[in-house]
PDB file of C-alpha atoms in Angstrom:
ATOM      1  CA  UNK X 676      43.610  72.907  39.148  1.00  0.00           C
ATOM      2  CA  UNK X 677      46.695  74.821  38.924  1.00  0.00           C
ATOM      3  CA  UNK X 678      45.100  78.037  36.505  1.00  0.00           C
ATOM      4  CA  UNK X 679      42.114  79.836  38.177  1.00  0.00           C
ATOM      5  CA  UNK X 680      40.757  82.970  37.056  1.00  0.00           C
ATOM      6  CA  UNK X 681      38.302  84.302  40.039  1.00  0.00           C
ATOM      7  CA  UNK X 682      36.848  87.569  41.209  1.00  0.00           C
ATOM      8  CA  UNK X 683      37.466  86.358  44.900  1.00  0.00           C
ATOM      9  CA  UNK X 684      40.834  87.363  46.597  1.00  0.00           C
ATOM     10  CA  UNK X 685      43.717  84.618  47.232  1.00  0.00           C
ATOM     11  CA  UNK X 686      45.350  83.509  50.418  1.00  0.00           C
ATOM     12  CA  UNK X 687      49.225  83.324  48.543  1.00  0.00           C
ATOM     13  CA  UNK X 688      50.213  81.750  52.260  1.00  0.00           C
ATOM     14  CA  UNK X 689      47.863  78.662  51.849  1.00  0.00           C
ATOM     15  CA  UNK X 690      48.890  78.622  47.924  1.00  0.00           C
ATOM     16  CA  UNK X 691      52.529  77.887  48.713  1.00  0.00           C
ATOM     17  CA  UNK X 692      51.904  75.664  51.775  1.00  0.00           C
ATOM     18  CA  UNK X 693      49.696  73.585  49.348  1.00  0.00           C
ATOM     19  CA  UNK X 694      52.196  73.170  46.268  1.00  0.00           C
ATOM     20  CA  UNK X 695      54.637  71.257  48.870  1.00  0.00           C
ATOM     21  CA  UNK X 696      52.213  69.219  51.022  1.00  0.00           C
ATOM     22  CA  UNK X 697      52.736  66.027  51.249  1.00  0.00           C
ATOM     23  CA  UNK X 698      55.598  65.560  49.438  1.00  0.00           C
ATOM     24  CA  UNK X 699      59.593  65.821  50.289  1.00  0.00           C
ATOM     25  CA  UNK X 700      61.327  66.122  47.099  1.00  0.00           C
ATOM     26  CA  UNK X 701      59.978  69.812  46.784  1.00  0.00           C
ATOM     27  CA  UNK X 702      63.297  72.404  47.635  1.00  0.00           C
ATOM     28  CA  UNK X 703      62.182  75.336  46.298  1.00  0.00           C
ATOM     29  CA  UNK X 704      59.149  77.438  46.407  1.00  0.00           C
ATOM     30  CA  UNK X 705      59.347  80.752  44.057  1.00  0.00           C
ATOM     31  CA  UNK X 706      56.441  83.447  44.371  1.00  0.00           C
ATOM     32  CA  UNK X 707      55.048  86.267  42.782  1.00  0.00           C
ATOM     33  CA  UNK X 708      52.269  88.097  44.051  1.00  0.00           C
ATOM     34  CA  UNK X 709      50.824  91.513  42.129  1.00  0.00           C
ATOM     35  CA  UNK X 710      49.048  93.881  43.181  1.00  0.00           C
ATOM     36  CA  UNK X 711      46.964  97.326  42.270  1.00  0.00           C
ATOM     37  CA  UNK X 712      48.905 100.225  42.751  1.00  0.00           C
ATOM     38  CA  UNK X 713      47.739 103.269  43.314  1.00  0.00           C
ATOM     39  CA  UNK X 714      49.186 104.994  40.905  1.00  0.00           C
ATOM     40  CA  UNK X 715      49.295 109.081  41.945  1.00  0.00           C
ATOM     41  CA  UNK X 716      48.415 110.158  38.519  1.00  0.00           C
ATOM     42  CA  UNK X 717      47.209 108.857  35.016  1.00  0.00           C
ATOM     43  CA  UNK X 718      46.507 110.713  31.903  1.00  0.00           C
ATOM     44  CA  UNK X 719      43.313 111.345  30.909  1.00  0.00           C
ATOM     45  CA  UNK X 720      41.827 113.013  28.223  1.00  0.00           C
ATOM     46  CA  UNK X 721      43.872 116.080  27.007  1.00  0.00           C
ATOM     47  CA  UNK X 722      46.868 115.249  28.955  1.00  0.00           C
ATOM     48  CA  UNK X 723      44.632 116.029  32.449  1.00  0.00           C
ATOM     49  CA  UNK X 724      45.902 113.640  35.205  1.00  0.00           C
ATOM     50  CA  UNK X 725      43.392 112.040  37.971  1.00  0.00           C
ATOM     51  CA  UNK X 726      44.773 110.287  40.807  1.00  0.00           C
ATOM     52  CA  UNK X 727      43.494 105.963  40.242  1.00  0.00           C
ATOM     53  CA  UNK X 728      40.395 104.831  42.319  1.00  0.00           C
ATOM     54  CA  UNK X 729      39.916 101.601  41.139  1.00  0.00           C
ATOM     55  CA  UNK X 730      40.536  99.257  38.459  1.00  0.00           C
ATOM     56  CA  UNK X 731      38.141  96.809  36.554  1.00  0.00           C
ATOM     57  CA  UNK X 732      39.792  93.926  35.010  1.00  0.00           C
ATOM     58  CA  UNK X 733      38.182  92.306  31.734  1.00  0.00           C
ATOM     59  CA  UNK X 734      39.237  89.099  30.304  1.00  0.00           C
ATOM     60  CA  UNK X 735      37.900  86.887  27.733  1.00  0.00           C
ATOM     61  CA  UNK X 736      36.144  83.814  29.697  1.00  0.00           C
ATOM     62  CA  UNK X 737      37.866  80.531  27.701  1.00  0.00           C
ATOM     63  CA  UNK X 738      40.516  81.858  26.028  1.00  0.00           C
ATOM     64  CA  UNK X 739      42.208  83.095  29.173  1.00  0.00           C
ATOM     65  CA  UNK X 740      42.250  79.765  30.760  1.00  0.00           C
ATOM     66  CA  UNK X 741      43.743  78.060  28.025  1.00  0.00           C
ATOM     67  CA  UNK X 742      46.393  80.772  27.550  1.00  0.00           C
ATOM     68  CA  UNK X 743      47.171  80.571  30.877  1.00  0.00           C
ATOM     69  CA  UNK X 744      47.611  76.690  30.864  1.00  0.00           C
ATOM     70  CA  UNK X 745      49.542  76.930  27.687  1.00  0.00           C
ATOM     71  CA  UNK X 746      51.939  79.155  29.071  1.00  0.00           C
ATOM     72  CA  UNK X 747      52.179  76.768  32.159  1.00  0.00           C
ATOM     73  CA  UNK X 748      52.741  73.957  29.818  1.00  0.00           C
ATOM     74  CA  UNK X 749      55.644  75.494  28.060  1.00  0.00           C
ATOM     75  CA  UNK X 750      57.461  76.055  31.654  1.00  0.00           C
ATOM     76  CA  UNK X 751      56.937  72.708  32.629  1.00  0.00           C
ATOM     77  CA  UNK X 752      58.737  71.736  29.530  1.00  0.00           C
ATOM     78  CA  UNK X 753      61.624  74.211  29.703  1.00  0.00           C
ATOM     79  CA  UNK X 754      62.411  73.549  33.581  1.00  0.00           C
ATOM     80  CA  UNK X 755      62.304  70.391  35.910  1.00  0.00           C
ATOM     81  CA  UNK X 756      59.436  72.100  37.803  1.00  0.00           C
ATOM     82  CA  UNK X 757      57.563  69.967  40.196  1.00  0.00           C
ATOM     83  CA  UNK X 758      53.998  72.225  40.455  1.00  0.00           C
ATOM     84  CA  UNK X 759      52.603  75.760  39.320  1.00  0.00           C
ATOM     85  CA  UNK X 760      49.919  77.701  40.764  1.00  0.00           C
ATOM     86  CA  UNK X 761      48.514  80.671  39.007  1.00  0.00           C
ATOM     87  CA  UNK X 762      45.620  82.984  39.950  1.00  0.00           C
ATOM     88  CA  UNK X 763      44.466  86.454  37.636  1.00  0.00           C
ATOM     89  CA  UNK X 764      41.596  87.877  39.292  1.00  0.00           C
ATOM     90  CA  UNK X 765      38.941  89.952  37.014  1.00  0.00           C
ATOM     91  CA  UNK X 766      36.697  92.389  38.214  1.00  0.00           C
ATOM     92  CA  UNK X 767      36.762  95.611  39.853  1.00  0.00           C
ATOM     93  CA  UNK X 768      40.016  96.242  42.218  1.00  0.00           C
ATOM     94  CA  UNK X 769      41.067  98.862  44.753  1.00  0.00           C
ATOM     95  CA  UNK X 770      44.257 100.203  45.072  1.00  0.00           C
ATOM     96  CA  UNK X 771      46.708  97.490  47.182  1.00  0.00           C
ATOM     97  CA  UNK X 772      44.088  95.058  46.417  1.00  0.00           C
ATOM     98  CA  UNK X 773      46.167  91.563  45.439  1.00  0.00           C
ATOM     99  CA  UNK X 774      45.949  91.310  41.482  1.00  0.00           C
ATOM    100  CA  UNK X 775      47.878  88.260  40.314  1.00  0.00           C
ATOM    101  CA  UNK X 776      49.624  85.124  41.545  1.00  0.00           C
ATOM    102  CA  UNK X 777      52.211  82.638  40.490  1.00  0.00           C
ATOM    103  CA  UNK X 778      54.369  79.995  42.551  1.00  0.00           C
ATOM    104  CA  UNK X 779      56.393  77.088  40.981  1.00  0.00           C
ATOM    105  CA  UNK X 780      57.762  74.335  43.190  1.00  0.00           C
ATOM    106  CA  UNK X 781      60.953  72.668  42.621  1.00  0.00           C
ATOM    107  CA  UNK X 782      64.148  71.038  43.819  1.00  0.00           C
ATOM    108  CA  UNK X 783      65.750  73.606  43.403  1.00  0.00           C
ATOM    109  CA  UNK X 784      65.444  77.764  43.406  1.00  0.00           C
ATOM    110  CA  UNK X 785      67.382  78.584  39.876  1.00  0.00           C
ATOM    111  CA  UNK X 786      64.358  76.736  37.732  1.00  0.00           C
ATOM    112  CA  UNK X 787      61.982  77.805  40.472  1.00  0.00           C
ATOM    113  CA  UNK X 788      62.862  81.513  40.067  1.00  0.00           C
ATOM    114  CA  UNK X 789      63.595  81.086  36.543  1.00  0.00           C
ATOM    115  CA  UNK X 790      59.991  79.790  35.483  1.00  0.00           C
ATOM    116  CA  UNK X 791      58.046  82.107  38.012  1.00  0.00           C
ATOM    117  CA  UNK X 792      59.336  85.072  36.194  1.00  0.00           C
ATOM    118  CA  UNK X 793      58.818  83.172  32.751  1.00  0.00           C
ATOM    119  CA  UNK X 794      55.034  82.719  33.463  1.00  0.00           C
ATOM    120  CA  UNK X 795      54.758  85.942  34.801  1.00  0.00           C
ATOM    121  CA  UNK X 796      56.562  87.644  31.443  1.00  0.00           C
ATOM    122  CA  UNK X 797      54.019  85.596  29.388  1.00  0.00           C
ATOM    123  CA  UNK X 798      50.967  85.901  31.157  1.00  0.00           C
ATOM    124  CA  UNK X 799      51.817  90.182  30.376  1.00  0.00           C
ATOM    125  CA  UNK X 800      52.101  89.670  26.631  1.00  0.00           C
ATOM    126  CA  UNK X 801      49.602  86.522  25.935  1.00  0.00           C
ATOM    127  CA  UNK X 802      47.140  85.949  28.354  1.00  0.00           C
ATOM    128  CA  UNK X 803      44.286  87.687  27.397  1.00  0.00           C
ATOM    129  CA  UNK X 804      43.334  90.313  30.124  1.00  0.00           C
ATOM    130  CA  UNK X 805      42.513  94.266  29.796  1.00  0.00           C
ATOM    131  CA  UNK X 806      43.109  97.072  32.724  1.00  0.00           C
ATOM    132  CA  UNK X 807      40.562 100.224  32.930  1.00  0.00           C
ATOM    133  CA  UNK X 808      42.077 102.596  35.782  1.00  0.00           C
ATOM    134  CA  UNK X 809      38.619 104.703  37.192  1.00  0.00           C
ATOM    135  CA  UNK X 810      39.625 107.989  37.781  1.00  0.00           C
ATOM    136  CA  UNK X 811      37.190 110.911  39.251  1.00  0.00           C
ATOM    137  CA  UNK X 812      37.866 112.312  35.265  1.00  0.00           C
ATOM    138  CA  UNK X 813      36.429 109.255  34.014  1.00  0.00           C
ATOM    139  CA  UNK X 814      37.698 105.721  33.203  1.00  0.00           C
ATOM    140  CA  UNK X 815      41.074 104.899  30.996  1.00  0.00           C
ATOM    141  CA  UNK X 816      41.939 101.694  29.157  1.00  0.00           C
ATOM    142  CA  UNK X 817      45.836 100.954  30.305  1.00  0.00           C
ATOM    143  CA  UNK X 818      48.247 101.132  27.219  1.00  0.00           C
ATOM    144  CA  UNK X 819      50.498  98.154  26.854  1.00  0.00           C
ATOM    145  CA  UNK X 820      53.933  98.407  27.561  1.00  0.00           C
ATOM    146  CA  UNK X 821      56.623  97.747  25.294  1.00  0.00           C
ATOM    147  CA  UNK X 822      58.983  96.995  27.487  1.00  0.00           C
ATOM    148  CA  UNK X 823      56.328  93.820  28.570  1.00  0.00           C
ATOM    149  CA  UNK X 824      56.922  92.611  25.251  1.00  0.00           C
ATOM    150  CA  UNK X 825      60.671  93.093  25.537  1.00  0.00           C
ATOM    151  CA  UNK X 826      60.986  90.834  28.938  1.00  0.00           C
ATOM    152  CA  UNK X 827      58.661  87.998  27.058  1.00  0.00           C
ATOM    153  CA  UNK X 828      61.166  88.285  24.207  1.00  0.00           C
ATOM    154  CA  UNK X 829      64.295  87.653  26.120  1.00  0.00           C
ATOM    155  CA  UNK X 830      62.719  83.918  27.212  1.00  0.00           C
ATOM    156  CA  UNK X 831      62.644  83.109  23.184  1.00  0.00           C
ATOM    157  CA  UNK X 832      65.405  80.729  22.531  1.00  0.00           C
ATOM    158  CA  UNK X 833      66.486  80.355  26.174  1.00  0.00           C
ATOM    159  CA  UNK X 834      67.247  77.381  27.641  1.00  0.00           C
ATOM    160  CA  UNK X 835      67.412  76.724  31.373  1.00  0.00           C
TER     161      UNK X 835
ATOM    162  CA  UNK I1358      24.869  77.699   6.714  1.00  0.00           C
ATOM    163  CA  UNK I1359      26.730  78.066   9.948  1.00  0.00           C
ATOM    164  CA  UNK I1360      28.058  81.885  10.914  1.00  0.00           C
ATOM    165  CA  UNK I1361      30.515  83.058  12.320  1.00  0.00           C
ATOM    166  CA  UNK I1362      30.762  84.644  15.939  1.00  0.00           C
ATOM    167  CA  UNK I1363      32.640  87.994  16.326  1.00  0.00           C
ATOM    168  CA  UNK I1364      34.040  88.933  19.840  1.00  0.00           C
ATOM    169  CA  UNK I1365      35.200  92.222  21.005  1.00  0.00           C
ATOM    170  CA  UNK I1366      36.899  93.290  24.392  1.00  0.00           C
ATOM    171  CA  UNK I1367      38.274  96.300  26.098  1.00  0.00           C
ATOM    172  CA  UNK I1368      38.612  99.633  24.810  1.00  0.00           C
ATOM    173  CA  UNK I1369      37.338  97.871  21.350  1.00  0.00           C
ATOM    174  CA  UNK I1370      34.282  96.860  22.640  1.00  0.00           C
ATOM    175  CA  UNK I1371      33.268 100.160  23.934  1.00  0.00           C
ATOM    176  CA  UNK I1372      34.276 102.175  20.402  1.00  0.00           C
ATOM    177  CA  UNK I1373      31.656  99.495  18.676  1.00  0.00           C
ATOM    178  CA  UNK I1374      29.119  99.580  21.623  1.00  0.00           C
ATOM    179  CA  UNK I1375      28.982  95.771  21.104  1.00  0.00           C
ATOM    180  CA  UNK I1376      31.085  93.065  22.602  1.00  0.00           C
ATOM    181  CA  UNK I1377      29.535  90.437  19.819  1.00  0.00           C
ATOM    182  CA  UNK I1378      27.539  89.452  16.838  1.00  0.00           C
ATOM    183  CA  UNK I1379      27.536  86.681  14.507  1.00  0.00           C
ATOM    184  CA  UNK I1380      27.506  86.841  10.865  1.00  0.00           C
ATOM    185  CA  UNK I1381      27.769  84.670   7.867  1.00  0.00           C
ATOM    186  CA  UNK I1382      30.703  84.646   6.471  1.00  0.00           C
ATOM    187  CA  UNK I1383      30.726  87.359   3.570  1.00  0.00           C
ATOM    188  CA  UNK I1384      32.215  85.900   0.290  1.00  0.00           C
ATOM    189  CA  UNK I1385      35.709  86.255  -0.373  1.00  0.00           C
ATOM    190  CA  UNK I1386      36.626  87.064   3.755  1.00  0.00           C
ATOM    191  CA  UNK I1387      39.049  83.808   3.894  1.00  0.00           C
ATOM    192  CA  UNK I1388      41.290  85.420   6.422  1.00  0.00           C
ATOM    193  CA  UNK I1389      41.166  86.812   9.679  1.00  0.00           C
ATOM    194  CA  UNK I1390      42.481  90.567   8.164  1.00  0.00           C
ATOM    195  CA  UNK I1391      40.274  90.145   5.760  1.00  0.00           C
ATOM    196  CA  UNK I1392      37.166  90.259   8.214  1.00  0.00           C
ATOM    197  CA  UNK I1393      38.589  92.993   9.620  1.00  0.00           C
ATOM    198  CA  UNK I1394      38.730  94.856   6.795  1.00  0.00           C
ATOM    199  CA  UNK I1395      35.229  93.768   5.786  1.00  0.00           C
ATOM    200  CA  UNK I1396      33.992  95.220   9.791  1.00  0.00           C
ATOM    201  CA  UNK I1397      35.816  98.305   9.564  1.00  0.00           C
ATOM    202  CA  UNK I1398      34.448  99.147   5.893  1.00  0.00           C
ATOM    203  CA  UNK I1399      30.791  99.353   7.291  1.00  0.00           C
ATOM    204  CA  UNK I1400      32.197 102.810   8.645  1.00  0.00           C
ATOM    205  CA  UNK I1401      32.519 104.725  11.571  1.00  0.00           C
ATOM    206  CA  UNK I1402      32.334 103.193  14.806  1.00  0.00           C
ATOM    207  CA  UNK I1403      33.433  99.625  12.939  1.00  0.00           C
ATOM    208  CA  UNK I1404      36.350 102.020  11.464  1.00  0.00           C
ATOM    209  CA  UNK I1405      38.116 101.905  14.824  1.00  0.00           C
ATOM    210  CA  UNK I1406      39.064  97.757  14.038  1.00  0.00           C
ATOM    211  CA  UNK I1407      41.299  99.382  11.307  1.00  0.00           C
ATOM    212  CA  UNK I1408      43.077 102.213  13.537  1.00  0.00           C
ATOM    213  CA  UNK I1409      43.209 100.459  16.998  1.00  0.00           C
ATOM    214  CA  UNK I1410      46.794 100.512  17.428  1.00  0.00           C
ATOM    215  CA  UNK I1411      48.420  96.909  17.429  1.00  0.00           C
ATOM    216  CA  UNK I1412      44.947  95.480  17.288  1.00  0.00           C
ATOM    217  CA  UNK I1413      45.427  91.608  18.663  1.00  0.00           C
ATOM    218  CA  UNK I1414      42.882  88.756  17.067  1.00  0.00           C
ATOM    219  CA  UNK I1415      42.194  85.123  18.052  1.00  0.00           C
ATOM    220  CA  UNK I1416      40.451  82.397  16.037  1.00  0.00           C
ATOM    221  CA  UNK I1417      38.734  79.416  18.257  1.00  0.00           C
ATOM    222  CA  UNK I1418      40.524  81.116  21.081  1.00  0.00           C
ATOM    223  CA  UNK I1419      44.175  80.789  19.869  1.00  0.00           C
ATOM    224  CA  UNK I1420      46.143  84.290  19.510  1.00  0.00           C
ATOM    225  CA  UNK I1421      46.785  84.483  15.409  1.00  0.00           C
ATOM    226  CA  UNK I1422      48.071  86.887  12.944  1.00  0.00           C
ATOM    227  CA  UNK I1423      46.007  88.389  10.170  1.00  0.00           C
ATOM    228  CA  UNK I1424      47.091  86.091   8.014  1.00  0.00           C
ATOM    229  CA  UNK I1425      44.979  83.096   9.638  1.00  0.00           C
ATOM    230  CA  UNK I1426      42.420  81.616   7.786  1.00  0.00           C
ATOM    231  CA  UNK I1427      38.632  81.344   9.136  1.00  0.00           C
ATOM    232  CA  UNK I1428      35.419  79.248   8.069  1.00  0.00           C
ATOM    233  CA  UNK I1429      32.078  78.901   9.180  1.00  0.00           C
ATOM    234  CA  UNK I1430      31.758  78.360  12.731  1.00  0.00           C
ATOM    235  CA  UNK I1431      35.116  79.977  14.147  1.00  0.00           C
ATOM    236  CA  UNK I1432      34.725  81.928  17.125  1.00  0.00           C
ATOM    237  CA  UNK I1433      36.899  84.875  15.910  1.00  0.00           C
ATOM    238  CA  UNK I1434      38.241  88.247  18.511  1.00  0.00           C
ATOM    239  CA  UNK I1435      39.606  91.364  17.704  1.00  0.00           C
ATOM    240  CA  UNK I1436      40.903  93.162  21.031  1.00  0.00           C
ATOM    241  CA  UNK I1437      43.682  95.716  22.124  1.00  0.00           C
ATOM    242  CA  UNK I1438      47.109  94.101  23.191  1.00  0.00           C
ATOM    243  CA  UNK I1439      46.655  92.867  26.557  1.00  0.00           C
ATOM    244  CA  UNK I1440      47.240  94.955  29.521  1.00  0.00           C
ATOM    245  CA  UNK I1441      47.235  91.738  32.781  1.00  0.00           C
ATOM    246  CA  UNK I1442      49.232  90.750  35.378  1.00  0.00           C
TER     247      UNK I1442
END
């Protein structure tokens, strides 16, 4: 299964080791891992600022698997990638806490690189996931970014 | 007559108090914006579906524009853009 979305933590270690096992035509191995930061203030309210506790990740069960596997999809047919491993977990986080994963195996690092950072500018603007920070003033829904939607945007068109 | 189901997540949800319900499809609502506009005419909370900035909606779990046509027994979501990774 190369798309899970879990509550459980990830061992990114094992995750790469696996996408090359067993196999020698494998060159490359690119990685991203994300994680909770602990950001030192967010807005709340008025303009009041409370330092992040924790974060609770929603997601909508179905739809985020197959948004995640489309977006896979379309890598595999823009680069020459050999295997893709993604992980979102969902849930409540702590600050440091490992967030997200994504590895691509190839023969090479330009389409590894290339189609890690495409999944991961994808999975921001389509895959269907929602941040609350928890702050001791009370919880906050993250705003989306626009400049998330401006690193998807740079992918239309491009070829490898 | 088969309904339709209504999904709502995120900061959405919690405006409506509801993160569901399931309706049959009002006459004339053809379109994805046009359910919206039918939710968000019952009033406040439901008028927060027609200020959420950006709002995002699916149909059968695909992201779509307003534009989209729905019939009876579409799973259809209205949510905030998405904030993952």
């Amino acid at each position: 299964m190369s798309v899970s979305v879990q509550e459980a933590d990830f061992d990114a270690g094992a995750e790469i080791a696996a996408l090359s096992a067993g196999r020698d035509d494998v060159g490359a191995v690119a990685s991203f891992v994300g994680l909770v930061r602990a950001d030192k203030a967010a807005t709340v309210g008025a303009g009041a600022t409370a330092a992040v506790q924790a974060m609770t990740l929603e997601h909508y069960p179905g739809m985020t698997e197959k948004a995640l596997e489309a977006i896979v999809t379309e890598a595999r047919g823009r680069w020459d990638i050999y295997g893709v491993r993604v992980i979102h977990r969902v849930g409540k986080l702590q600050p440091g806490d490992r967030i997200v994963f994504v590895a691509v195996a190839s023969a090479h690092r330009g389409e590894a690189f290339a189609a890690c950072e495409f999944i991961m500018d994808y999975l921001k603007t389509r895959a269907p996931f929602w941040k609350k920070e928890d702050t001791a003033e009370g919880g906050r829904w993250v705003d989306a970014r626009e400049s998330d939607d401006q690193a998807a945007g740079r992918w239309k068109g491009a070829q490898k | 007559m088969m309904n339709v189901k209504i999904l709502f997540f995120a900061g959405l949800r919690e405006a409506l108090g509801t993160g569901s319900e399931s309706i049959a499809l009002p006459a004339g609502v053809g379109t994805v914006g046009a359910l919206r506009d039918h939710l968000a005419a019952r009033g406040a909370p439901w008028s927060a579906l027609a200020t959420t900035k950006n709002l995002r909606s699916a149909v059968n779990q695909q992201m779509v524009g307003p534009d989209a046509a729905i019939e009876a027994g579409d799973e259809v979501a209205f949510f905030p853009p998405v904030t993952g990774g």
